[in-house]
Short mmCIF file of C-alpha atoms in Angstrom, two decimals:
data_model
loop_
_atom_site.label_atom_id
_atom_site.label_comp_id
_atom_site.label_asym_id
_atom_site.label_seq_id
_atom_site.Cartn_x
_atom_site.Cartn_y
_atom_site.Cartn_z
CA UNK A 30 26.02 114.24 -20.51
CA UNK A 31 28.26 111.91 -22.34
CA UNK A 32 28.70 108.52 -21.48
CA UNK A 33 31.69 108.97 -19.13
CA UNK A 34 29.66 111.60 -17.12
CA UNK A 35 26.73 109.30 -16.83
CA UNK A 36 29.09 106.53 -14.82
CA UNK A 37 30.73 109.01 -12.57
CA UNK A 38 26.84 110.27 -12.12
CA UNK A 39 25.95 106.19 -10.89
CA UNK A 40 23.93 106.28 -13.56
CA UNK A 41 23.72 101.68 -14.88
CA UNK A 42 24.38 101.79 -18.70
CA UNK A 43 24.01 98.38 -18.82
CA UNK A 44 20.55 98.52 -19.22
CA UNK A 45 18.88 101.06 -21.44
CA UNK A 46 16.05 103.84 -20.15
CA UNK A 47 12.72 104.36 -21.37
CA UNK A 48 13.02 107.56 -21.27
CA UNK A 49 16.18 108.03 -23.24
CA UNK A 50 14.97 105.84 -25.55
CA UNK A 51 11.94 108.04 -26.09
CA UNK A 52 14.36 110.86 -26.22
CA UNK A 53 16.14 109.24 -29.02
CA UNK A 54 12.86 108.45 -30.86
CA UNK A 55 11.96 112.74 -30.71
CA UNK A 56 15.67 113.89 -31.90
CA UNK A 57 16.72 114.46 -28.55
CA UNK A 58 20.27 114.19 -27.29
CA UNK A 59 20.22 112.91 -23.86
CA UNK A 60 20.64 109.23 -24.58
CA UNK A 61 23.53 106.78 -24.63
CA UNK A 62 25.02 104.18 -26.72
CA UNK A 63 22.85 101.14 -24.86
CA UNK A 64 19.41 102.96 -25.66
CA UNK A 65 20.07 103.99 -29.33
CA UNK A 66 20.62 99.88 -29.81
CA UNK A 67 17.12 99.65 -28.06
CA UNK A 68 15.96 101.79 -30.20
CA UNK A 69 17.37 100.62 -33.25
CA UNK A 70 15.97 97.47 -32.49
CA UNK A 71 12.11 98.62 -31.87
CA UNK A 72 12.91 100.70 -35.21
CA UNK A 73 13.39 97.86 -37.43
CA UNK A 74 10.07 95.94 -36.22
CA UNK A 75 7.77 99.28 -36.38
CA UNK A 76 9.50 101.52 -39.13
CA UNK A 77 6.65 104.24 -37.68
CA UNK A 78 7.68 104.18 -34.19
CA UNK A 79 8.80 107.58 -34.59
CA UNK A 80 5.76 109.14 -35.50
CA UNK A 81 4.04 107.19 -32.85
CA UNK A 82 5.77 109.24 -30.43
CA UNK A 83 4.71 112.44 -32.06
CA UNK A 84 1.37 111.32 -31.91
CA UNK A 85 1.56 110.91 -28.53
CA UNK A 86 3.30 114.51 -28.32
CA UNK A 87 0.94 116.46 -30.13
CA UNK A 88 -2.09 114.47 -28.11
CA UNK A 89 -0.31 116.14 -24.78
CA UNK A 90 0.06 119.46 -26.81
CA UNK A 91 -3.60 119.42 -28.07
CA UNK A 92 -5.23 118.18 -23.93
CA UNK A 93 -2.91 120.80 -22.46
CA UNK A 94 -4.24 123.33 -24.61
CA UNK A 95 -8.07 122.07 -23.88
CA UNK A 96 -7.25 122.17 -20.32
CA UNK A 97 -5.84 126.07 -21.04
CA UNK A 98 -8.66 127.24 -22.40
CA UNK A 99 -10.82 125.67 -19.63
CA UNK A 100 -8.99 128.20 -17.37
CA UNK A 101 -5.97 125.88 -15.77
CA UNK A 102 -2.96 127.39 -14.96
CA UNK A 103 -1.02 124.99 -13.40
CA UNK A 104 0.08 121.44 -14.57
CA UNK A 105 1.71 118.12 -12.83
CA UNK A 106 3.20 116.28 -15.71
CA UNK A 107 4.34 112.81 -13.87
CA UNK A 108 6.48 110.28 -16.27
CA UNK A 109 8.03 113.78 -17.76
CA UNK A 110 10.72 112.29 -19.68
CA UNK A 111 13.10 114.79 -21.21
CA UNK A 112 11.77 118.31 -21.92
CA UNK A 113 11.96 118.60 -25.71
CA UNK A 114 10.60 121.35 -28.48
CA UNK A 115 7.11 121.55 -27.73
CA UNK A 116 6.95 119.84 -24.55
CA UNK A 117 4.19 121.20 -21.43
CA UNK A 118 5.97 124.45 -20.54
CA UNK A 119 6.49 125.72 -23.89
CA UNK A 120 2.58 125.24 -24.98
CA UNK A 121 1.18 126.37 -21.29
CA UNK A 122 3.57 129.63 -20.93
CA UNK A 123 3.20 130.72 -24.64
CA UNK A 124 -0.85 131.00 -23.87
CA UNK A 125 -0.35 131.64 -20.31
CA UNK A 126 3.17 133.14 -19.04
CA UNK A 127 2.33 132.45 -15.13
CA UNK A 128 1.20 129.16 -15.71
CA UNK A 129 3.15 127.13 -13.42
CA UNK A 130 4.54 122.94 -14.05
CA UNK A 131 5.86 121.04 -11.90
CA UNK A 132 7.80 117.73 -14.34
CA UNK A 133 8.01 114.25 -12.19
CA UNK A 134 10.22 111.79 -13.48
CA UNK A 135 11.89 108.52 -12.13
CA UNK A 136 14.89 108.31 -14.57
CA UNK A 137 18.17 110.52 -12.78
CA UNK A 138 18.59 111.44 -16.30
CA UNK A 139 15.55 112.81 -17.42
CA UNK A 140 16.02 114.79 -14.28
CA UNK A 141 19.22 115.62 -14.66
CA UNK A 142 18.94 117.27 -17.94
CA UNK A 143 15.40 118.49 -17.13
CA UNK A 144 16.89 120.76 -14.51
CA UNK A 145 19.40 121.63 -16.71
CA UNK A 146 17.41 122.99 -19.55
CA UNK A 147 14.82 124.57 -17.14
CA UNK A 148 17.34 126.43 -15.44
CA UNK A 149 16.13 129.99 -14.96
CA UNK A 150 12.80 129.10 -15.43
CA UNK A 151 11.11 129.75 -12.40
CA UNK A 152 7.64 128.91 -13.12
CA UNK A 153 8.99 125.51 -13.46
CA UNK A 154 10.19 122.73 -11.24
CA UNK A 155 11.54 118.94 -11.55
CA UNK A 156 10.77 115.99 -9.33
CA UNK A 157 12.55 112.38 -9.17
CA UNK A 158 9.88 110.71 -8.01
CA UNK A 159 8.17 107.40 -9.27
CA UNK A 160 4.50 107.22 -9.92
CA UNK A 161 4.00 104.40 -7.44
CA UNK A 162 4.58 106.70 -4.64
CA UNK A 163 1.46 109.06 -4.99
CA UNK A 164 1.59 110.95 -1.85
CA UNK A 165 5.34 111.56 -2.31
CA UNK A 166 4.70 113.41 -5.71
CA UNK A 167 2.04 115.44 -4.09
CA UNK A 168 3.88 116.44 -1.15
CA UNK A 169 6.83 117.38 -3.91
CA UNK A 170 4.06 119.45 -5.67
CA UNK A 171 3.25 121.96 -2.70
CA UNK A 172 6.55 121.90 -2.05
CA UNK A 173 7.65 123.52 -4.79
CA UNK A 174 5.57 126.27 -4.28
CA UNK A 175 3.98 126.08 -7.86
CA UNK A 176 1.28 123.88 -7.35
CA UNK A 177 -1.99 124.87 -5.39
CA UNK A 178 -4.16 121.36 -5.17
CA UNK A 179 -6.48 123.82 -3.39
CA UNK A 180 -7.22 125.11 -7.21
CA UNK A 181 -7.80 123.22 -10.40
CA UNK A 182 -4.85 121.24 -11.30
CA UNK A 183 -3.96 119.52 -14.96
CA UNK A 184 -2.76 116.06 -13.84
CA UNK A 185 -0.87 114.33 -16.79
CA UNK A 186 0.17 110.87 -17.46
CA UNK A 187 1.24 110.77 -20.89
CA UNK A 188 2.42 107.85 -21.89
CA UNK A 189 3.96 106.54 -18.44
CA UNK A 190 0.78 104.30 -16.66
CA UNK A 191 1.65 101.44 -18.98
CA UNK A 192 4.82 101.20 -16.97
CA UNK A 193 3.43 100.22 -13.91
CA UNK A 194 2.47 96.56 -13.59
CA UNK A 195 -1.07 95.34 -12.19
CA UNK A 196 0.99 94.10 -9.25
CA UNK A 197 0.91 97.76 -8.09
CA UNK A 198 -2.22 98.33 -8.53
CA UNK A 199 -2.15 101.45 -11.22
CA UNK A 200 -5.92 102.32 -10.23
CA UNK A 201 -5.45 102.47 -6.68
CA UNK A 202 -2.56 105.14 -7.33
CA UNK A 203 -4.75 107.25 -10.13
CA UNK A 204 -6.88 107.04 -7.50
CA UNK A 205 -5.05 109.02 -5.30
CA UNK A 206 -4.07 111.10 -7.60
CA UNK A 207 -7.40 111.94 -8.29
CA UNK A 208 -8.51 112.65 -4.40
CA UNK A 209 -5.79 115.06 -3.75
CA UNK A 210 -6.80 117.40 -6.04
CA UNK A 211 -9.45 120.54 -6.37
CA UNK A 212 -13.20 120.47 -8.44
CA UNK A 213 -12.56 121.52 -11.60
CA UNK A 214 -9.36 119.54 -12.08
CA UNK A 215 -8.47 117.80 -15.02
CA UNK A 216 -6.51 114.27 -15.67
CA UNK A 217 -5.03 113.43 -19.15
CA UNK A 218 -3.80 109.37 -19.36
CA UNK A 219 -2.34 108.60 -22.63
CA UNK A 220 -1.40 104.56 -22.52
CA UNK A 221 -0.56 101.58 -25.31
CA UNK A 222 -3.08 98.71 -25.95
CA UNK A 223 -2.95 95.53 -27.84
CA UNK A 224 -5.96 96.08 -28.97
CA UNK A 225 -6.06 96.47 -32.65
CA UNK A 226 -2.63 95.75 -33.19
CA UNK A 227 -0.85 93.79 -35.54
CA UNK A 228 1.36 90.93 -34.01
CA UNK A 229 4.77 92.88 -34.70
CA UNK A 230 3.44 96.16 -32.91
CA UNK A 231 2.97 93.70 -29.98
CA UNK A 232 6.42 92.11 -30.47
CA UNK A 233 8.12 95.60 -30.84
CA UNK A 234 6.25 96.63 -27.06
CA UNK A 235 7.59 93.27 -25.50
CA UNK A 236 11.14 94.74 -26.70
CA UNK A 237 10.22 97.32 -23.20
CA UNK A 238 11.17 94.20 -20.95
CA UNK A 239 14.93 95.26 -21.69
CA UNK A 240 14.73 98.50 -20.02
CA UNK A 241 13.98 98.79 -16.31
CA UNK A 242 10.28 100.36 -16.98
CA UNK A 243 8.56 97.29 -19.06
CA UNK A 244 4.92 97.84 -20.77
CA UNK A 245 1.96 96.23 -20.01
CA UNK A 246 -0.58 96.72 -22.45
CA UNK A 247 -4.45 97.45 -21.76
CA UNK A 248 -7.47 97.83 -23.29
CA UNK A 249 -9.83 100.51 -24.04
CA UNK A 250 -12.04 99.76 -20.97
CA UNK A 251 -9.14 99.19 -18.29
CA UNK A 252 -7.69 102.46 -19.71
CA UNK A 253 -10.96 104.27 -19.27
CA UNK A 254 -11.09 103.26 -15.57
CA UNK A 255 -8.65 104.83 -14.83
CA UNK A 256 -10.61 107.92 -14.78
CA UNK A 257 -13.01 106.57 -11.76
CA UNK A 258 -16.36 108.57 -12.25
CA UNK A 259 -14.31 112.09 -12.93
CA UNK A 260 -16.37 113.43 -16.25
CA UNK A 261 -14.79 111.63 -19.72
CA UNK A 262 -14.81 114.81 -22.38
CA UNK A 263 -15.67 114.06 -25.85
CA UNK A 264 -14.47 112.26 -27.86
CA UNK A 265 -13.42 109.48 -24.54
CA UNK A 266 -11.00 107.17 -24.93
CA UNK A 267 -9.89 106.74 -28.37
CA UNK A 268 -6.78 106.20 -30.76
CA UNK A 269 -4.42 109.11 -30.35
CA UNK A 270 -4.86 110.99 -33.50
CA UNK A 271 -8.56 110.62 -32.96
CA UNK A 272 -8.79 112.95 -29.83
CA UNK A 273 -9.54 116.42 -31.04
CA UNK A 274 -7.29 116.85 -33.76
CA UNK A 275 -6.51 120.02 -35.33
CA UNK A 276 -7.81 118.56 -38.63
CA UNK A 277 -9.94 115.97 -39.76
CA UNK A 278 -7.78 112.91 -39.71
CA UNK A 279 -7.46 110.74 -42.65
CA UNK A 280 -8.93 107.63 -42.60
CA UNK A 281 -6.07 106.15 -44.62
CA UNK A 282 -3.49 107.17 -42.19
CA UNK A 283 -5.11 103.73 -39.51
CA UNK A 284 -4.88 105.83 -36.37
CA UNK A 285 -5.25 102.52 -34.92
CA UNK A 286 -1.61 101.75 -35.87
CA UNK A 287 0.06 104.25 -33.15
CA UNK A 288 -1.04 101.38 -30.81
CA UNK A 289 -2.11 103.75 -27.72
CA UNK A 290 -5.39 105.44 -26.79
CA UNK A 291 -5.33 109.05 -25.21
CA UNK A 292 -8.32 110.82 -23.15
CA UNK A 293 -9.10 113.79 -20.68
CA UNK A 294 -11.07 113.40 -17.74
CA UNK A 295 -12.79 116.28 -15.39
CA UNK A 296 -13.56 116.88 -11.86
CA UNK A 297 -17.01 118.28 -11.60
CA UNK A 298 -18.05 117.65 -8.28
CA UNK A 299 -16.52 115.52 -4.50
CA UNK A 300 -16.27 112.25 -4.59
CA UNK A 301 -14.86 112.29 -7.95
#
């Protein structure tokens, strides 16, 4: 979609999209003019922005495939973005062909172009939807016809709680979230912190006030409640490239320095 498309599509290029910034940031090229200037911006504060978001990819890659080999076949991925190379489908069906996801995004783009390059995909389906409206994404969900909350479910929120301000109460809606769905469930929250970050990381995040999803930043404990008393599996909360890596990380690499933390939470029993 080029940017003449987008304004017959009603989409505001005034203001530039989280999402399409992220795009930008992972190669993609479903962005426009106003969010490569964003990004541009962020660039020149935090050179290593880019590799932040592939630590935050390959987190997703590494919980989905965790949650795979626990035996979960089907996935909710809310805050979707833009389905790029290696994104939930791609890991889930190469281990499991019938595993079903259903993306949830709030940006018309993201969702425009996620139907687009899901077309004739049929174990997959796309939602516009915001986060802050729980019981509309899980109404979407069985709609769909991929999603059984009756059966474990992978609930992820990669990178996307940090959007939602305290004034709408992000636990309450995890909390949802968490109700609706089966024993045996999983929930993956990836999510930025200013803790342990260096005043220019902090300056770069502030930057998110342009676009119409700004960040707040948490700590390690608020992060961690989001989870409610679901079971935290090793290693909890901790610095991206710290959560079950493929390889032992290097110390020298500061894992701290990606500025988010990333865990995976289970269902074992009701009331969870």
């Amino acid at each position: 979609m080029d940017e003449q498309e987008g304004r017959a599509a009603g989409i505001d290029l005034s203001r530039p999209s989280a999402a399409r910034v992220y795009d930008y940031f992972l190669g993609g090229a479903h962005n426009f003019e106003v969010d490569r200037r964003l990004a541009a911006q962020i660039a020149a504060m935090t050179p290593n922005l880019a590799a932040t978001m592939r630590a935050g990819r390959e987190f997703l890659r590494r919980a989905v495939r965790t949650l795979l080999d626990s035996g979960v076949d089907q996935f909710l991925d809310i805050g979707s973005g833009i389905p790029t190379v290696g994104n939930v489908h791609e890991v889930a069906q190469a281990a499991d062909p019938s595993a079903r996801i259903v993306y949830v995004d709030i940006d018309p783009v993201a969702v425009s172009h996620s139907r687009e390059l899901l077309a004739g995909n049929e174990l997959t389906a796309v939602l516009h939807a915001d986060l802050r409206e729980p019981d509309r994404i899980l109404a979407g969900a069985r709609e769909s016809g991929l999603i059984d909350l009756t059966r474990p479910v992978g609930v992820l929120l990669a990178g996307v709680v940090h959007f939602v301000p305290d004034a709408d109460r992000p636990a309450d809606l995890l909390a949802t979230l968490r109700a609706a769905v089966a024993p045996g469930s999983f929930l993956v929250v990836s999510h930025s912190t200013f803790e342990d970050q260096p005043p220019e990381m902090l300056d770069a995040q502030r930057l998110s006030a342009r676009t119409d999803t700004e960040i707040t930043l948490r700590s390690r404990a608020e992060i961690t409640g989001f989870f409610g008393d679901w079971t935290i599996l090793e290693p909890g909360a901790v610095h991206m490239p710290l959560w079950r890596p493929d390889l032992p990380p290097d110390p020298d690499e500061r894992p701290e320095r990606f500025g988010a933390f990333g865990g995976v939470a289970r269902y074992d029993h009701p009331g969870g």
